[in-house]
């Protein structure tokens, strides 16, 4: 019983010390804020690019809301990876865990409001090299579907709705991929069936 009272006494002392430290910090006037950096003037978009991005929401508010919903869906396991996303993954050299890693660590870069789709940009690692990966998800009230995933040519470029539609039409086709067997590469003089000096 004596130890319990000592512990309570120590906690009370600690609470009083913290309260006094907060009062002392509040009494000191705050340091002047440094001047805000000047914002860089962005180049105006090309008119064709503006027309392409019509209907694509890239404002911070909608992206942050989409990002929070995306994390909730993934943490609650309310997602499904579609077969053509798996086909793309195998054809381009990444796996389903890489897609889930992008959903967890990537950022929502564009919200396609009419199609209820989001573009999630992130990275995956292959052979010690960090590569960009874009994932397109279809959003429903109770979860999301991973529609497609691809390694982009221009990683920091938001794709237009027209380009997304072309990609999804392409995804409706059967993607061809094969698994290579381990062994010597074609044309190399490694360990093969032939003996040296024969």
C-alpha positions as a LaTeX table, in Angstrom:
\begin{tabular}{lrrr}
\hline
Residue & $x$ (\AA) & $y$ (\AA) & $z$ (\AA) \\
\hline
Unk1 & 0.00 & 0.00 & 0.00 \\
Unk2 & 2.92 & 2.28 & 0.72 \\
Unk3 & 4.22 & 1.88 & $-2.87$ \\
Unk4 & 0.84 & 2.85 & $-4.31$ \\
Unk5 & 0.72 & 6.10 & $-2.32$ \\
Unk6 & 4.31 & 6.92 & $-3.36$ \\
Unk7 & 3.37 & 6.36 & $-6.99$ \\
Unk8 & 0.32 & 8.62 & $-6.66$ \\
Unk9 & 2.46 & 11.30 & $-4.98$ \\
Unk10 & 5.01 & 11.17 & $-7.81$ \\
Unk11 & 2.26 & 11.45 & $-10.41$ \\
Unk12 & 0.78 & 14.48 & $-8.65$ \\
Unk13 & 4.21 & 16.16 & $-8.48$ \\
Unk14 & 4.78 & 15.47 & $-12.16$ \\
Unk15 & 1.36 & 16.90 & $-13.08$ \\
Unk16 & 2.06 & 20.07 & $-11.05$ \\
Unk17 & 5.49 & 20.48 & $-12.68$ \\
Unk18 & 3.98 & 20.12 & $-16.16$ \\
Unk19 & 1.27 & 22.66 & $-15.32$ \\
Unk20 & 3.85 & 25.18 & $-14.10$ \\
Unk21 & 5.96 & 24.62 & $-17.24$ \\
Unk22 & 2.93 & 25.31 & $-19.44$ \\
Unk23 & 2.17 & 28.52 & $-17.49$ \\
Unk24 & 5.77 & 29.66 & $-17.84$ \\
Unk25 & 5.74 & 28.96 & $-21.57$ \\
Unk26 & 2.46 & 30.88 & $-21.96$ \\
Unk27 & 3.96 & 33.91 & $-20.15$ \\
Unk28 & 6.85 & 34.19 & $-22.64$ \\
Unk29 & 5.84 & 36.19 & $-25.74$ \\
Unk30 & 5.96 & 34.11 & $-28.91$ \\
Unk31 & 8.89 & 34.58 & $-31.25$ \\
Unk32 & 8.13 & 36.57 & $-34.40$ \\
Unk33 & 7.17 & 34.40 & $-37.32$ \\
Unk34 & 9.57 & 34.25 & $-40.25$ \\
Unk35 & 8.23 & 35.83 & $-43.43$ \\
Unk36 & 6.29 & 33.47 & $-45.65$ \\
Unk37 & 8.13 & 32.39 & $-48.78$ \\
Unk38 & 6.90 & 33.91 & $-51.98$ \\
Unk39 & 4.90 & 31.53 & $-54.06$ \\
Unk40 & 6.31 & 30.64 & $-57.42$ \\
Unk41 & 4.29 & 31.72 & $-60.38$ \\
Unk42 & 3.11 & 28.61 & $-62.19$ \\
Unk43 & 3.09 & 28.49 & $-65.95$ \\
Unk44 & $-0.41$ & 28.62 & $-67.41$ \\
Unk45 & $-1.66$ & 25.33 & $-68.79$ \\
Unk46 & $-1.80$ & 24.76 & $-72.50$ \\
Unk47 & $-5.43$ & 25.08 & $-73.73$ \\
Unk48 & $-5.46$ & 21.48 & $-74.95$ \\
Unk49 & $-4.23$ & 20.25 & $-71.54$ \\
Unk50 & $-6.95$ & 22.32 & $-69.84$ \\
Unk51 & $-9.57$ & 20.67 & $-72.05$ \\
Unk52 & $-8.14$ & 17.22 & $-71.25$ \\
Unk53 & $-8.30$ & 17.86 & $-67.51$ \\
Unk54 & $-11.89$ & 19.12 & $-67.61$ \\
Unk55 & $-13.86$ & 17.06 & $-65.07$ \\
Unk56 & $-10.74$ & 16.00 & $-63.15$ \\
Unk57 & $-10.61$ & 17.42 & $-59.63$ \\
Unk58 & $-7.13$ & 18.21 & $-58.30$ \\
Unk59 & $-7.92$ & 20.66 & $-55.48$ \\
Unk60 & $-6.41$ & 19.91 & $-52.06$ \\
Unk61 & $-9.75$ & 19.57 & $-50.26$ \\
Unk62 & $-11.17$ & 16.80 & $-52.47$ \\
Unk63 & $-7.81$ & 15.02 & $-52.66$ \\
Unk64 & $-7.41$ & 14.96 & $-48.86$ \\
Unk65 & $-10.97$ & 13.66 & $-48.40$ \\
Unk66 & $-10.39$ & 10.99 & $-51.04$ \\
Unk67 & $-7.10$ & 10.03 & $-49.41$ \\
Unk68 & $-8.74$ & 9.58 & $-45.99$ \\
Unk69 & $-11.51$ & 7.41 & $-47.49$ \\
Unk70 & $-8.93$ & 5.37 & $-49.41$ \\
Unk71 & $-6.98$ & 4.58 & $-46.23$ \\
Unk72 & $-10.19$ & 3.59 & $-44.41$ \\
Unk73 & $-11.20$ & 1.21 & $-47.21$ \\
Unk74 & $-7.77$ & $-0.43$ & $-47.31$ \\
Unk75 & $-7.43$ & $-0.77$ & $-43.53$ \\
Unk76 & $-10.94$ & $-2.27$ & $-43.32$ \\
Unk77 & $-10.10$ & $-4.66$ & $-46.22$ \\
Unk78 & $-12.96$ & $-3.28$ & $-48.32$ \\
Unk79 & $-11.15$ & $-3.53$ & $-51.66$ \\
Unk80 & $-10.93$ & $-5.95$ & $-54.57$ \\
Unk81 & $-8.22$ & $-6.24$ & $-57.21$ \\
Unk82 & $-9.76$ & $-6.74$ & $-60.67$ \\
Unk83 & $-8.32$ & $-9.37$ & $-63.04$ \\
Unk84 & $-6.98$ & $-6.85$ & $-65.56$ \\
Unk85 & $-5.06$ & $-5.07$ & $-62.78$ \\
Unk86 & $-3.48$ & $-8.44$ & $-61.95$ \\
Unk87 & $-2.74$ & $-8.94$ & $-65.67$ \\
Unk88 & $-1.09$ & $-5.52$ & $-65.89$ \\
Unk89 & 0.92 & $-6.27$ & $-62.76$ \\
Unk90 & 2.30 & $-9.49$ & $-64.19$ \\
Unk91 & 2.92 & $-7.99$ & $-67.64$ \\
Unk92 & 4.79 & $-4.95$ & $-66.27$ \\
Unk93 & 6.76 & $-6.73$ & $-63.54$ \\
Unk94 & 5.10 & $-5.85$ & $-60.24$ \\
Unk95 & 2.89 & $-7.85$ & $-57.88$ \\
Unk96 & $-0.39$ & $-7.44$ & $-56.01$ \\
Unk97 & 1.40 & $-6.55$ & $-52.72$ \\
Unk98 & 3.04 & $-3.66$ & $-54.59$ \\
Unk99 & $-0.43$ & $-2.38$ & $-55.54$ \\
Unk100 & $-1.58$ & $-2.57$ & $-51.90$ \\
Unk101 & 1.64 & $-0.82$ & $-50.83$ \\
Unk102 & 0.85 & 2.06 & $-53.19$ \\
Unk103 & $-2.71$ & 2.27 & $-51.83$ \\
Unk104 & $-1.31$ & 2.55 & $-48.29$ \\
Unk105 & 1.70 & 4.80 & $-48.87$ \\
Unk106 & 0.78 & 6.66 & $-52.08$ \\
Unk107 & $-1.18$ & 9.85 & $-52.56$ \\
Unk108 & $-4.44$ & 10.49 & $-54.40$ \\
Unk109 & $-3.45$ & 12.84 & $-57.22$ \\
Unk110 & $-6.71$ & 13.15 & $-59.18$ \\
Unk111 & $-10.41$ & 12.55 & $-58.62$ \\
Unk112 & $-12.44$ & 11.71 & $-61.73$ \\
Unk113 & $-15.82$ & 12.83 & $-60.42$ \\
Unk114 & $-18.06$ & 11.57 & $-63.23$ \\
Unk115 & $-16.56$ & 8.08 & $-63.30$ \\
Unk116 & $-16.12$ & 7.96 & $-59.49$ \\
Unk117 & $-12.48$ & 6.96 & $-59.94$ \\
Unk118 & $-9.29$ & 8.08 & $-58.23$ \\
Unk119 & $-5.71$ & 8.09 & $-59.46$ \\
Unk120 & $-3.31$ & 7.01 & $-56.69$ \\
Unk121 & 0.41 & 7.62 & $-57.25$ \\
Unk122 & 3.15 & 5.90 & $-55.32$ \\
Unk123 & 6.29 & 3.80 & $-55.63$ \\
Unk124 & 7.30 & 0.16 & $-55.49$ \\
Unk125 & 10.72 & $-1.43$ & $-55.26$ \\
Unk126 & 12.05 & $-3.91$ & $-57.80$ \\
Unk127 & 15.58 & $-5.21$ & $-57.67$ \\
Unk128 & 16.69 & $-2.45$ & $-55.33$ \\
Unk129 & 15.31 & 0.26 & $-57.65$ \\
Unk130 & 12.40 & 2.49 & $-56.62$ \\
Unk131 & 9.94 & 2.81 & $-59.50$ \\
Unk132 & 6.76 & 4.91 & $-59.80$ \\
Unk133 & 3.41 & 3.11 & $-59.91$ \\
Unk134 & $-0.03$ & 4.56 & $-60.67$ \\
Unk135 & $-3.18$ & 2.78 & $-59.49$ \\
Unk136 & $-6.71$ & 3.64 & $-60.67$ \\
Unk137 & $-9.50$ & 2.69 & $-58.25$ \\
Unk138 & $-13.28$ & 2.67 & $-58.74$ \\
Unk139 & $-15.07$ & 3.93 & $-55.62$ \\
Unk140 & $-18.36$ & 2.57 & $-54.28$ \\
Unk141 & $-20.27$ & 3.31 & $-51.07$ \\
Unk142 & $-19.03$ & 0.13 & $-49.37$ \\
Unk143 & $-15.53$ & $-0.26$ & $-50.82$ \\
Unk144 & $-13.37$ & 0.09 & $-53.88$ \\
Unk145 & $-12.13$ & $-1.92$ & $-56.86$ \\
Unk146 & $-8.58$ & $-1.65$ & $-58.17$ \\
Unk147 & $-9.37$ & $-1.16$ & $-61.86$ \\
Unk148 & $-5.85$ & $-0.99$ & $-63.25$ \\
Unk149 & $-2.26$ & $-0.33$ & $-62.23$ \\
Unk150 & 0.63 & 0.67 & $-64.46$ \\
Unk151 & 4.17 & 2.04 & $-64.49$ \\
Unk152 & 3.77 & 5.57 & $-65.93$ \\
Unk153 & 5.96 & 7.12 & $-68.60$ \\
Unk154 & 5.61 & 10.53 & $-66.90$ \\
Unk155 & 5.30 & 9.85 & $-63.14$ \\
Unk156 & 4.25 & 13.35 & $-62.03$ \\
Unk157 & 1.72 & 13.89 & $-64.81$ \\
Unk158 & $-1.98$ & 13.51 & $-64.03$ \\
Unk159 & $-3.56$ & 11.53 & $-66.83$ \\
Unk160 & $-6.65$ & 12.89 & $-68.54$ \\
Unk161 & $-10.07$ & 11.27 & $-68.60$ \\
Unk162 & $-9.65$ & 10.45 & $-72.30$ \\
Unk163 & $-6.34$ & 8.69 & $-71.67$ \\
Unk164 & $-7.88$ & 6.82 & $-68.75$ \\
Unk165 & $-10.77$ & 5.67 & $-70.96$ \\
Unk166 & $-8.34$ & 4.43 & $-73.63$ \\
Unk167 & $-6.36$ & 2.54 & $-71.00$ \\
Unk168 & $-9.48$ & 0.90 & $-69.59$ \\
Unk169 & $-10.64$ & $-0.11$ & $-73.07$ \\
Unk170 & $-7.22$ & $-1.67$ & $-73.55$ \\
Unk171 & $-7.62$ & $-3.43$ & $-70.21$ \\
Unk172 & $-10.81$ & $-5.12$ & $-71.37$ \\
Unk173 & $-8.68$ & $-7.14$ & $-73.74$ \\
Unk174 & $-6.78$ & $-10.19$ & $-72.56$ \\
Unk175 & $-3.26$ & $-9.16$ & $-71.59$ \\
Unk176 & $-0.55$ & $-11.59$ & $-72.61$ \\
Unk177 & 2.07 & $-12.45$ & $-70.06$ \\
Unk178 & 4.19 & $-15.46$ & $-69.26$ \\
Unk179 & 6.35 & $-16.60$ & $-66.42$ \\
Unk180 & 9.98 & $-17.16$ & $-67.34$ \\
Unk181 & 11.64 & $-20.31$ & $-66.09$ \\
Unk182 & 14.83 & $-19.90$ & $-64.07$ \\
Unk183 & 17.96 & $-20.79$ & $-65.99$ \\
Unk184 & 20.58 & $-19.33$ & $-68.27$ \\
Unk185 & 19.54 & $-16.42$ & $-70.43$ \\
Unk186 & 19.36 & $-16.86$ & $-74.17$ \\
Unk187 & 22.65 & $-16.09$ & $-75.85$ \\
Unk188 & 24.74 & $-16.25$ & $-72.67$ \\
Unk189 & 27.61 & $-18.66$ & $-72.20$ \\
Unk190 & 26.56 & $-19.63$ & $-68.71$ \\
Unk191 & 25.87 & $-23.07$ & $-67.32$ \\
Unk192 & 23.92 & $-24.75$ & $-70.04$ \\
Unk193 & 23.67 & $-28.19$ & $-71.55$ \\
Unk194 & 26.84 & $-27.84$ & $-73.62$ \\
Unk195 & 30.22 & $-28.84$ & $-72.25$ \\
Unk196 & 33.29 & $-26.72$ & $-72.71$ \\
Unk197 & 35.72 & $-27.90$ & $-75.33$ \\
Unk198 & 33.28 & $-30.29$ & $-76.97$ \\
\hline
\end{tabular}
